[in-house]
PDB file of C-alpha atoms and ligand atoms in Angstrom:
ATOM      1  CA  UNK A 204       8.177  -5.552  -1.379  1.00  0.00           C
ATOM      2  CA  UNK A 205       5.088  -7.347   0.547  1.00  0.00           C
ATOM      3  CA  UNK A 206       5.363  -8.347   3.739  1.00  0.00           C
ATOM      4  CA  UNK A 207       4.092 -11.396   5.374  1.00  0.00           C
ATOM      5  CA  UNK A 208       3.057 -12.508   8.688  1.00  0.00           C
ATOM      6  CA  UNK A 209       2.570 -16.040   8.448  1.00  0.00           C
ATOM      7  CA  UNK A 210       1.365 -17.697  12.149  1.00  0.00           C
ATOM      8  CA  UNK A 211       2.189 -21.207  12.455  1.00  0.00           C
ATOM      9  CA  UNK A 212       4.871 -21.351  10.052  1.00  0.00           C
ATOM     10  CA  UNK A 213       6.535 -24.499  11.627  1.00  0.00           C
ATOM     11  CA  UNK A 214       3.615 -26.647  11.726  1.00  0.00           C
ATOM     12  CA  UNK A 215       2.219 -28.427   8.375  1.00  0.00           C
ATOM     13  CA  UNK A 216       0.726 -26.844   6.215  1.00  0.00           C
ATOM     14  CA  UNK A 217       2.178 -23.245   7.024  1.00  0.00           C
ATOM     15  CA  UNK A 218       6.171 -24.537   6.644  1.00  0.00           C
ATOM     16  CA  UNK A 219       4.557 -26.056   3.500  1.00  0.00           C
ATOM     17  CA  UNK A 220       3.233 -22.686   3.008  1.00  0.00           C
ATOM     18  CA  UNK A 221       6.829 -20.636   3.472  1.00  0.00           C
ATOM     19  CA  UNK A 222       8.332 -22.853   1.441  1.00  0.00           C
ATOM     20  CA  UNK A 223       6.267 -22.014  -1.612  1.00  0.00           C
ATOM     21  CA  UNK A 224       6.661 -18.268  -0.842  1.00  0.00           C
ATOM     22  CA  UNK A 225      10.437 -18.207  -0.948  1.00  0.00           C
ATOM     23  CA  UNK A 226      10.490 -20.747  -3.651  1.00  0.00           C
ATOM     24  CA  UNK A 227       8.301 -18.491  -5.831  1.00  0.00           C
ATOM     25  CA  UNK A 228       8.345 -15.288  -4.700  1.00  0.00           C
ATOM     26  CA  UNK A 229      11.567 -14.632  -2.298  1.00  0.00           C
ATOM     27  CA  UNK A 230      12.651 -11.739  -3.885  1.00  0.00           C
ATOM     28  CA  UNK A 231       9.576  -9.508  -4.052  1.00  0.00           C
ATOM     29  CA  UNK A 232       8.971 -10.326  -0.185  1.00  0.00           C
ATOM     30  CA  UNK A 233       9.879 -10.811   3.446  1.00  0.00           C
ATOM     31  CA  UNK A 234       8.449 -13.665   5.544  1.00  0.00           C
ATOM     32  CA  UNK A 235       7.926 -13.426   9.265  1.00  0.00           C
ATOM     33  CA  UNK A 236       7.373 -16.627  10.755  1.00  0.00           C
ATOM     34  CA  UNK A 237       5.589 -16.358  14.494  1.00  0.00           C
ATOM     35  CA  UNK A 238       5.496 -20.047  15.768  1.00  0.00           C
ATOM     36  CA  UNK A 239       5.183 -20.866  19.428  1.00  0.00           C
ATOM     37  CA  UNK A 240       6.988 -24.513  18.685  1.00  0.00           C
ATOM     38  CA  UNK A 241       4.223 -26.827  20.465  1.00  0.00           C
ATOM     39  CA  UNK A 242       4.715 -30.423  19.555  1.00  0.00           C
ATOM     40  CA  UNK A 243       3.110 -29.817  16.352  1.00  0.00           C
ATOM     41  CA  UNK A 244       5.630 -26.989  15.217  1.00  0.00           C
ATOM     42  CA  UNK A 245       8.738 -27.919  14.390  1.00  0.00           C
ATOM     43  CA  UNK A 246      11.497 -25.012  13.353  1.00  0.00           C
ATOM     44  CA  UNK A 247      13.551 -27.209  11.291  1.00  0.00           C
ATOM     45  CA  UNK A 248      11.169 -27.950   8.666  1.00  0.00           C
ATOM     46  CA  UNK A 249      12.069 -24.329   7.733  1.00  0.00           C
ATOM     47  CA  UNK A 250      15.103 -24.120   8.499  1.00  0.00           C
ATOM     48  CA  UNK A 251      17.068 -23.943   5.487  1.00  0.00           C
ATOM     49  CA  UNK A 252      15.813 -20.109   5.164  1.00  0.00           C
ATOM     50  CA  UNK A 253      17.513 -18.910   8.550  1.00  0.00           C
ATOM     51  CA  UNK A 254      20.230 -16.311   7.758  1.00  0.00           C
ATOM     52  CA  UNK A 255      18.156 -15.425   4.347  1.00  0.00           C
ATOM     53  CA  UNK A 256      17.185 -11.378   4.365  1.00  0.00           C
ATOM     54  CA  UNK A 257      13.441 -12.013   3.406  1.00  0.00           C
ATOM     55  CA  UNK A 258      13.078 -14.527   6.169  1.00  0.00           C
ATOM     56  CA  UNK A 259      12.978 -14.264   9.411  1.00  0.00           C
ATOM     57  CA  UNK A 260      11.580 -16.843  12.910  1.00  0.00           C
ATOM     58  CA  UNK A 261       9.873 -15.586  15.704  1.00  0.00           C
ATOM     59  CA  UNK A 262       9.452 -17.946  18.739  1.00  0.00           C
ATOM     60  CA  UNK A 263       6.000 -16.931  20.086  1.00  0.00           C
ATOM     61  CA  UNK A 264       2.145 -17.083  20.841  1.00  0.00           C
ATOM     62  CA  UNK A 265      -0.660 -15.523  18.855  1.00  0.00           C
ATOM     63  CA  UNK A 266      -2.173 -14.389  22.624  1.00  0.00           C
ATOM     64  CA  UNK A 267       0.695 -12.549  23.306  1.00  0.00           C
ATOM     65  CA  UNK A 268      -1.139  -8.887  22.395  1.00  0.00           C
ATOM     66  CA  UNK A 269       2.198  -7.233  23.279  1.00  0.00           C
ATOM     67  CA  UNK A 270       4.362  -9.321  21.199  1.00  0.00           C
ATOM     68  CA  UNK A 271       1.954  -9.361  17.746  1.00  0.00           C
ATOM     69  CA  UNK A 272       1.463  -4.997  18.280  1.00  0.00           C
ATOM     70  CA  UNK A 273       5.407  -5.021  18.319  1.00  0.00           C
ATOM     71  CA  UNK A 274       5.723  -7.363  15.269  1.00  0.00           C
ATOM     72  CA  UNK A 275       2.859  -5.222  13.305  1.00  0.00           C
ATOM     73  CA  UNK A 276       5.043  -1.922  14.095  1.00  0.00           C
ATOM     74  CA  UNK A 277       8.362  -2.683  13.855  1.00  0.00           C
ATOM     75  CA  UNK A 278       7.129  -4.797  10.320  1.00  0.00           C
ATOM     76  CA  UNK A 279       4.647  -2.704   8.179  1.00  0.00           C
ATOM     77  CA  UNK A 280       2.978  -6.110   7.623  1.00  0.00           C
ATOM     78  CA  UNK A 281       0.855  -6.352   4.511  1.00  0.00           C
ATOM     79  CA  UNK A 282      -0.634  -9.456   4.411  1.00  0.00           C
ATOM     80  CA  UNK A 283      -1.297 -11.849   7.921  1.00  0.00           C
ATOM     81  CA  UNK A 284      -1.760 -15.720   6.790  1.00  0.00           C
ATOM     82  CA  UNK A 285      -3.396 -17.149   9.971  1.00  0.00           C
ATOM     83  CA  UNK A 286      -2.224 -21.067  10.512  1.00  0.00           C
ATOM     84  CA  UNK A 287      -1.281 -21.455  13.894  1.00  0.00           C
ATOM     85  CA  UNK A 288      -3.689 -23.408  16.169  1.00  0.00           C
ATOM     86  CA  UNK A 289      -4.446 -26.501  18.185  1.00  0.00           C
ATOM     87  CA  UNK A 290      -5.373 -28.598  15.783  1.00  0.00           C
ATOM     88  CA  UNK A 291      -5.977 -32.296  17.065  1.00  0.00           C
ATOM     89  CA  UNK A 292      -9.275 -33.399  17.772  1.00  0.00           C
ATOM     90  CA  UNK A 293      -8.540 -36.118  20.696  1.00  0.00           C
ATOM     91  CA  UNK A 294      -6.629 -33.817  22.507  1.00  0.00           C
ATOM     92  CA  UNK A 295      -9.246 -30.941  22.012  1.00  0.00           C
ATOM     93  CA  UNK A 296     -11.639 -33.736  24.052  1.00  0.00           C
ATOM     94  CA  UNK A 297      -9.400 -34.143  26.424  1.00  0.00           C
ATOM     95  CA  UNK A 298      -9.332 -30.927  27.459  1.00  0.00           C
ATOM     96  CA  UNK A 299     -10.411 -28.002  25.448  1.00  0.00           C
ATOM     97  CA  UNK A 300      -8.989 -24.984  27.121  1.00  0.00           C
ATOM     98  CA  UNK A 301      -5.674 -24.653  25.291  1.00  0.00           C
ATOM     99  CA  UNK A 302      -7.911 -24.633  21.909  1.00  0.00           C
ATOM    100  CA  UNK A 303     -10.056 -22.001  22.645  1.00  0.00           C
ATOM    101  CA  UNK A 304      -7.177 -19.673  24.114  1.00  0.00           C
ATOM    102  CA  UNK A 305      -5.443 -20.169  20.516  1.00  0.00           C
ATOM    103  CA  UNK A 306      -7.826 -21.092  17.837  1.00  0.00           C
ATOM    104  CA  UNK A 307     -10.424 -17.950  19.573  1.00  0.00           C
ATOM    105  CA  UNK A 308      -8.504 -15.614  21.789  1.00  0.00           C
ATOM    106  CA  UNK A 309      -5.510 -15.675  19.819  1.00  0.00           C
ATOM    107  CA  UNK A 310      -7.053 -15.186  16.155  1.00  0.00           C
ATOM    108  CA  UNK A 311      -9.070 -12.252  18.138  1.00  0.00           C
ATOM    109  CA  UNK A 312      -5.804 -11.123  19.435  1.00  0.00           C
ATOM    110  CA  UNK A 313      -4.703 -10.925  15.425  1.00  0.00           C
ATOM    111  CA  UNK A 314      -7.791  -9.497  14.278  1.00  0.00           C
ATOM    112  CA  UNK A 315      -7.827  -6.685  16.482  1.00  0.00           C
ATOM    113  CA  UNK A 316      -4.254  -6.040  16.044  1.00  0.00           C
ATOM    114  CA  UNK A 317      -4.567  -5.797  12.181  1.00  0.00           C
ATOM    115  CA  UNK A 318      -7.328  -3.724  12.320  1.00  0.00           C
ATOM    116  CA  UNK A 319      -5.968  -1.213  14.417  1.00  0.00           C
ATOM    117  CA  UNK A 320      -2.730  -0.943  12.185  1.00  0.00           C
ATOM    118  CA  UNK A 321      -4.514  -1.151   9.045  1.00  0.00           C
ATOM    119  CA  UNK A 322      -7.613   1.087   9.082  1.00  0.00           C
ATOM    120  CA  UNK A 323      -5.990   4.493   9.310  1.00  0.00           C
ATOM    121  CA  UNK A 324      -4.961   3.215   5.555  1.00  0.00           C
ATOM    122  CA  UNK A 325      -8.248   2.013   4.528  1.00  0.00           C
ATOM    123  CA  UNK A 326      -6.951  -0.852   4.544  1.00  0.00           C
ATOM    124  CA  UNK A 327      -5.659  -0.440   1.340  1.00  0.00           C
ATOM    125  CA  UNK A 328      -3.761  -3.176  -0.393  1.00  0.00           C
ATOM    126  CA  UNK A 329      -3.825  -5.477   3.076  1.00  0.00           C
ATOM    127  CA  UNK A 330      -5.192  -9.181   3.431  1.00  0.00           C
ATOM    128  CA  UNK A 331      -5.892 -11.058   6.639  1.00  0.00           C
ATOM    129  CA  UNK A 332      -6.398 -15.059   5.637  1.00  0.00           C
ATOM    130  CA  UNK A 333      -8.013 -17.400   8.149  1.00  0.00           C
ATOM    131  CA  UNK A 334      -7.664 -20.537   7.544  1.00  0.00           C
ATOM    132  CA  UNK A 335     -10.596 -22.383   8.845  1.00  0.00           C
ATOM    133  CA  UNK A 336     -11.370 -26.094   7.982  1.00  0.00           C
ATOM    134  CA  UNK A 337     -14.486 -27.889   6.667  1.00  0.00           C
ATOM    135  CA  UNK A 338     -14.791 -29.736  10.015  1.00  0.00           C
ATOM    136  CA  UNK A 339     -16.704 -26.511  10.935  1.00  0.00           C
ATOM    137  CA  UNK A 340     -19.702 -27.581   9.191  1.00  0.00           C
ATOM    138  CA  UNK A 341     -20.227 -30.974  10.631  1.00  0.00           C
ATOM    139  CA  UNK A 342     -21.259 -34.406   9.576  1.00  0.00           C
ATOM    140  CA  UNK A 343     -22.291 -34.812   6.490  1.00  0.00           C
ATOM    141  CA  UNK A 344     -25.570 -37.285   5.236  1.00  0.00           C
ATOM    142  CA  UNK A 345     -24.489 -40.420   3.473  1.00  0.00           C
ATOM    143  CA  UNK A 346     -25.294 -38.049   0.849  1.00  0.00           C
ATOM    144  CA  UNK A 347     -24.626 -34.412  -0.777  1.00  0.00           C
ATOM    145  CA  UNK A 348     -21.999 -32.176  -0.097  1.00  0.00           C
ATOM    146  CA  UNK A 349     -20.985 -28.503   2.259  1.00  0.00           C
ATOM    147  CA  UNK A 350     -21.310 -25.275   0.277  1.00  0.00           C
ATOM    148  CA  UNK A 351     -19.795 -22.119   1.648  1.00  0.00           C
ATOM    149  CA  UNK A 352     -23.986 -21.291   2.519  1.00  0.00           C
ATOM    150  CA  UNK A 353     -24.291 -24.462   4.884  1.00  0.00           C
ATOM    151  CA  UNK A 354     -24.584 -23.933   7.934  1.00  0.00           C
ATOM    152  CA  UNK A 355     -22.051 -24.338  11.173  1.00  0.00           C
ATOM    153  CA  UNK A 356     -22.625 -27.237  12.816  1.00  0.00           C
ATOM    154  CA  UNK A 357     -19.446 -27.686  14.581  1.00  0.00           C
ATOM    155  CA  UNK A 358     -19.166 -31.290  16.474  1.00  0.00           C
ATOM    156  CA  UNK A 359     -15.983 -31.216  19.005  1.00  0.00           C
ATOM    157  CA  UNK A 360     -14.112 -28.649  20.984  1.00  0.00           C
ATOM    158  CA  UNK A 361     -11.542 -28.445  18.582  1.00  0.00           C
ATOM    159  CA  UNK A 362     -14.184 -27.755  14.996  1.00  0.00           C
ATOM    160  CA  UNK A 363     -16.251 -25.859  17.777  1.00  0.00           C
ATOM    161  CA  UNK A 364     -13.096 -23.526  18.205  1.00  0.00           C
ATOM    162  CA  UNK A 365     -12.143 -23.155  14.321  1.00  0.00           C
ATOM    163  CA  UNK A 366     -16.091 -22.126  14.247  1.00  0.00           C
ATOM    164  CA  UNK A 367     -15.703 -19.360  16.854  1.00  0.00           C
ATOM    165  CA  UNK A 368     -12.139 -17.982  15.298  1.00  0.00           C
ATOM    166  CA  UNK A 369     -13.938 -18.282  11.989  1.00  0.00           C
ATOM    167  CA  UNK A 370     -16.732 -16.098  12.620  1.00  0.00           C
ATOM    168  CA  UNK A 371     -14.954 -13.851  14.443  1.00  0.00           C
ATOM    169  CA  UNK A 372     -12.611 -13.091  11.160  1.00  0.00           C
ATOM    170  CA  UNK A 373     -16.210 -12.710   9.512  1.00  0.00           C
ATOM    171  CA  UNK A 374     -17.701 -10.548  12.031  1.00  0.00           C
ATOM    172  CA  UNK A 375     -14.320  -8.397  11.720  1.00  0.00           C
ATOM    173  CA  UNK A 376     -15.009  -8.333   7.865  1.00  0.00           C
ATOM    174  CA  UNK A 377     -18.684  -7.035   8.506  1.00  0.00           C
ATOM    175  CA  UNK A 378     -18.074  -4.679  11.045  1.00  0.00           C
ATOM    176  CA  UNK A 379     -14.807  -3.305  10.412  1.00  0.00           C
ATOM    177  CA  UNK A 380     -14.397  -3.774   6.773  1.00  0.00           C
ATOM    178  CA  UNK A 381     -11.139  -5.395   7.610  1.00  0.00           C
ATOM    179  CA  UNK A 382     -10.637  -7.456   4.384  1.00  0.00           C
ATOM    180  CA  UNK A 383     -10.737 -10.811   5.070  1.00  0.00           C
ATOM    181  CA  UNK A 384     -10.990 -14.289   3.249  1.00  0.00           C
ATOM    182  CA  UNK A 385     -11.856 -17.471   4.939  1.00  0.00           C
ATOM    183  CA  UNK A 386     -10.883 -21.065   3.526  1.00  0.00           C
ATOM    184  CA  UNK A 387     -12.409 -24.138   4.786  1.00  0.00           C
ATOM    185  CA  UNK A 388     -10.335 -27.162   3.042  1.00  0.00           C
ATOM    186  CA  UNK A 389     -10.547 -30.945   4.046  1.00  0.00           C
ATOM    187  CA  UNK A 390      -7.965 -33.016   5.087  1.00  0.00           C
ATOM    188  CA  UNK A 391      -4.058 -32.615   3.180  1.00  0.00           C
ATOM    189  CA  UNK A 392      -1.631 -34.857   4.101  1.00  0.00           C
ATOM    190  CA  UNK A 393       2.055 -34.618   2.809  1.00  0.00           C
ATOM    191  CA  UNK A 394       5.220 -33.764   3.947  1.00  0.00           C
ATOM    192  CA  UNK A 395       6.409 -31.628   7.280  1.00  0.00           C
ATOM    193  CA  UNK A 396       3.102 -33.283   8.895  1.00  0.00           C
ATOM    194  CA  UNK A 397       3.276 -34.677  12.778  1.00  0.00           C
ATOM    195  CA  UNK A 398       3.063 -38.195  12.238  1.00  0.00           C
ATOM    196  CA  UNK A 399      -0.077 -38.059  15.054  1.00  0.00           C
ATOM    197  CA  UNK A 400      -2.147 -36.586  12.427  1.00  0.00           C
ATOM    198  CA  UNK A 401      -0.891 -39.227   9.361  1.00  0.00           C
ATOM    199  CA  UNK A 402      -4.447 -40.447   8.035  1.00  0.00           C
ATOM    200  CA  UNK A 403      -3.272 -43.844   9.343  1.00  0.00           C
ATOM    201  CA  UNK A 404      -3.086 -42.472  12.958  1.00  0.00           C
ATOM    202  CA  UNK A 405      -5.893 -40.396  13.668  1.00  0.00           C
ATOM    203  CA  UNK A 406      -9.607 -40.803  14.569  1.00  0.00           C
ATOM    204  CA  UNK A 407     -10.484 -37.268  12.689  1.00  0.00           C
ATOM    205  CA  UNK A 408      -8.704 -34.403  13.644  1.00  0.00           C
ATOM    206  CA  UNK A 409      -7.168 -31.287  11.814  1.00  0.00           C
TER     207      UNK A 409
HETATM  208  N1  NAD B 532      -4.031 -30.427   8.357  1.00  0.00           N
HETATM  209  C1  NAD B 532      -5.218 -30.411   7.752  1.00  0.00           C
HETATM  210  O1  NAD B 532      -5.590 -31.340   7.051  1.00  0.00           O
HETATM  211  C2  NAD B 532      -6.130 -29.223   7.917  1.00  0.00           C
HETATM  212  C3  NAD B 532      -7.394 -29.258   7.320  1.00  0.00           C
HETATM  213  C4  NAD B 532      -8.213 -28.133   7.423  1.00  0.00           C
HETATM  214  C5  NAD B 532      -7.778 -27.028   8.109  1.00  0.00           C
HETATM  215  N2  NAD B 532      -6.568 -27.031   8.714  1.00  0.00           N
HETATM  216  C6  NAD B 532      -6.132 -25.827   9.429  1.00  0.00           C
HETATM  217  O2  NAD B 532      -4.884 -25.430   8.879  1.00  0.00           O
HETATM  218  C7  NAD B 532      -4.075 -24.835   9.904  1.00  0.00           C
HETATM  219  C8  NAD B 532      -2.731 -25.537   9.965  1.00  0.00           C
HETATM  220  O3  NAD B 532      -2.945 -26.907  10.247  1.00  0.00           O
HETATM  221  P1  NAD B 532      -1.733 -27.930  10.366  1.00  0.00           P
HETATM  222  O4  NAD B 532      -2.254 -29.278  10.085  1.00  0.00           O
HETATM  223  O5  NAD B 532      -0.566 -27.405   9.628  1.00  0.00           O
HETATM  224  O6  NAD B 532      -1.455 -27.850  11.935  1.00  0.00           O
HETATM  225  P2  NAD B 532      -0.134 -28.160  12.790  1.00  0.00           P
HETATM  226  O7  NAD B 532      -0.635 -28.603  14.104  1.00  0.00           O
HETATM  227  O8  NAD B 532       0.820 -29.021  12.025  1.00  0.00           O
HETATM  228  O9  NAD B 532       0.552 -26.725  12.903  1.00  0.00           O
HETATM  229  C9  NAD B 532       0.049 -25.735  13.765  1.00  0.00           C
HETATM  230  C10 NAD B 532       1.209 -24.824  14.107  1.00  0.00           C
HETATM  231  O10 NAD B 532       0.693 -23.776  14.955  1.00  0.00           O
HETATM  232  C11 NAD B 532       1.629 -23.570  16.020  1.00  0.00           C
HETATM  233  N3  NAD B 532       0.886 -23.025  17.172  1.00  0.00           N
HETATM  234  C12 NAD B 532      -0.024 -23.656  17.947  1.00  0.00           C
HETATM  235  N4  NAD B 532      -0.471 -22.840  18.906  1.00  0.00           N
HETATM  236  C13 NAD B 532       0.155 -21.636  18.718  1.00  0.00           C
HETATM  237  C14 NAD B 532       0.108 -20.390  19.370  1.00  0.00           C
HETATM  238  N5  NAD B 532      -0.698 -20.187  20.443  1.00  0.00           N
HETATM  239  N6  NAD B 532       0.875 -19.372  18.908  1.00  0.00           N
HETATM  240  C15 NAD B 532       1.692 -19.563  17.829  1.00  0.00           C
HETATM  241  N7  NAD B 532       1.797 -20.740  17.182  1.00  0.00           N
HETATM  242  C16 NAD B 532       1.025 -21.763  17.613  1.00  0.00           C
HETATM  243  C17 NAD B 532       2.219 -24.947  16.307  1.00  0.00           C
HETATM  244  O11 NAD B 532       3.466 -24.864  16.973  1.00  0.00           O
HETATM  245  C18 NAD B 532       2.330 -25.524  14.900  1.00  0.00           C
HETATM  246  O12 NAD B 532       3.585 -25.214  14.316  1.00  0.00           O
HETATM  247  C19 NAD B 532      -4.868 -24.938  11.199  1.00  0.00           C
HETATM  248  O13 NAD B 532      -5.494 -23.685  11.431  1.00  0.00           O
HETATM  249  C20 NAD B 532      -5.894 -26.026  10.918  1.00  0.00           C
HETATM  250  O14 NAD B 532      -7.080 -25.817  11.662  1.00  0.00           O
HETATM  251  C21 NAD B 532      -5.732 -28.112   8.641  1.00  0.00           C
END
C-alpha cells in the first residue's frame, strides 16, 4: 500500500491526476488530497471518491508548516505529487505576493517537511514530484526548441515563482539527496479546468 500526498488535488490537472490514480490503481493505494479551495480548486471535481477508504480531502494551505508535519506523521506518506499553486499569469502581474508565498514558500514548506520525515530512511522507496512548467524557460526564437539544459529565463511573477519553487526542489535534490523529479510540460487543456484559463480566455498563463 503507497501512499500519496497529492497538493492541489481540486484544481486541473491534479483532480485529473486523482482520478487516474483511483481509476487505475485504488486498491494498492490511499490518496490524500490537501487543497486550500481558491477559485481555481474546486472539491467537486473529485467528489465522487468522498466516503471511499483510499481517499481522503484535506481543506488546507501548503504554508501551513504545522498542518503538512501533522499530515506527514499521522500518514507515512510515500510519494508527495506537488500541484497546488497560483497559477494565472494576469493575476500574478497584478500583484505577485500570493504567488511567491505558494508557488516558493509553500513548495519550501513541502520540501523541508519531506526531508525531515524521509531521511532517517534513506529515503528509501520515497518520491517528491514538482511539477514545474515550461514557462520557466522563457520566450522562445521564432525558431528551435527548450531542452531540459536551457537555461531559466523566467518572464512574469508567476513563471518567475515556478522558477524559484523549481530550483529549490533541485537544490533539495543536490544537497539533501531528497529524490526528486521535476516536469516542465506546456499548456493541457481538458476537462475540470477554470474556464479563466480555457486557451480561448487567457493571454498566457498556467
Ligand atoms: N495548466 C497547465 O497547462 C499547466 C502547464 C504547465 C504547468 N502547470 C502546473 O501544473 C500545476 C497545476 O496546474 P493547474 O492548471 O491544474 O492549476 P489550477 O489553478 O487549476 O489548480 C491549482 C490548485 O492548487 C490549489 N492551491 C492554490 N494555492 C494553494 C495553497 N496555498 N495550498 C493548497 N492548495 C492551493 C488551488 O485551490 C487549485 O485547486 C501548477 O503547479 C502549474 O504551475 C500547469
Amino acid at each position: 500500500m503507497k501512499n500519496y500526498l497529492v497538493t492541489g488535488g481540486a484544481g486541473f490537472i491534479g483532480s485529473n491526476y486523482i482520478h487516474y490514480l483511483m481509476e487505475n490503481f485504488e486498491k494498492d493505494i490511499n490518496v490524500i488530497n490537501l487543497d486550500a479551495l481558491t477559485y481555481c480548486g474546486n472539491r467537486s471535481n473529485v467528489s465522487i471518491y468522498e466516503g471511499n477508504n483510499h481517499y481522503c480531502f484535506i481543506q488546507g494551505d501548503i504554508c501551513d508548516e504545522k498542518l503538512i508535519k501533522k499530515i506527514f506523521h499521522e500518514n507515512d506518506i510515500d510519494y508527495v505529487i506537488h500541484f497546488a499553486a497560483q497559477t494565472h499569469v494576469d493575476r500574478s502581474i497584478a500583484s505577485a505576493y500570493e504567488f511567491a508565498n505558494t508557488n516558493i514558500i509553500g513548495t519550501l514548506n513541502l520540501l523541508n517537511t519531506a526531508k525531515e520525515a524521509w531521511e532517517s530512511s534513506n529515503y528509501n522507496g520515497k518520491r517528491f514530484l514538482y511539477v514545474s512548467t515550461d514557462e520557466v524557460y522563457g520566450e522562445l526564437p521564432a525558431e528551435g526548441y527548450f531542452t531540459e539544459d536551457t537555461p531559466l529565463r523566467p518572464r512574469n511573477p508567476y513563471s518567475a515563482s515556478k522558477a524559484a519553487g523549481d530550483m529549490m526542489a533541485h537544490a533539495f535534490y543536490e544537497t539533501h539527496h531528497l529524490p526528486v523529479v521535476i516536469t516542465r510540460c506546456s499548456n493541457n487543456y481538458g476537462p475540470y479546468q477554470n474556464a479563466e484559463k480555457f486557451i480561448m480566455l487567457g493571454t498566457g498563463s498556467m
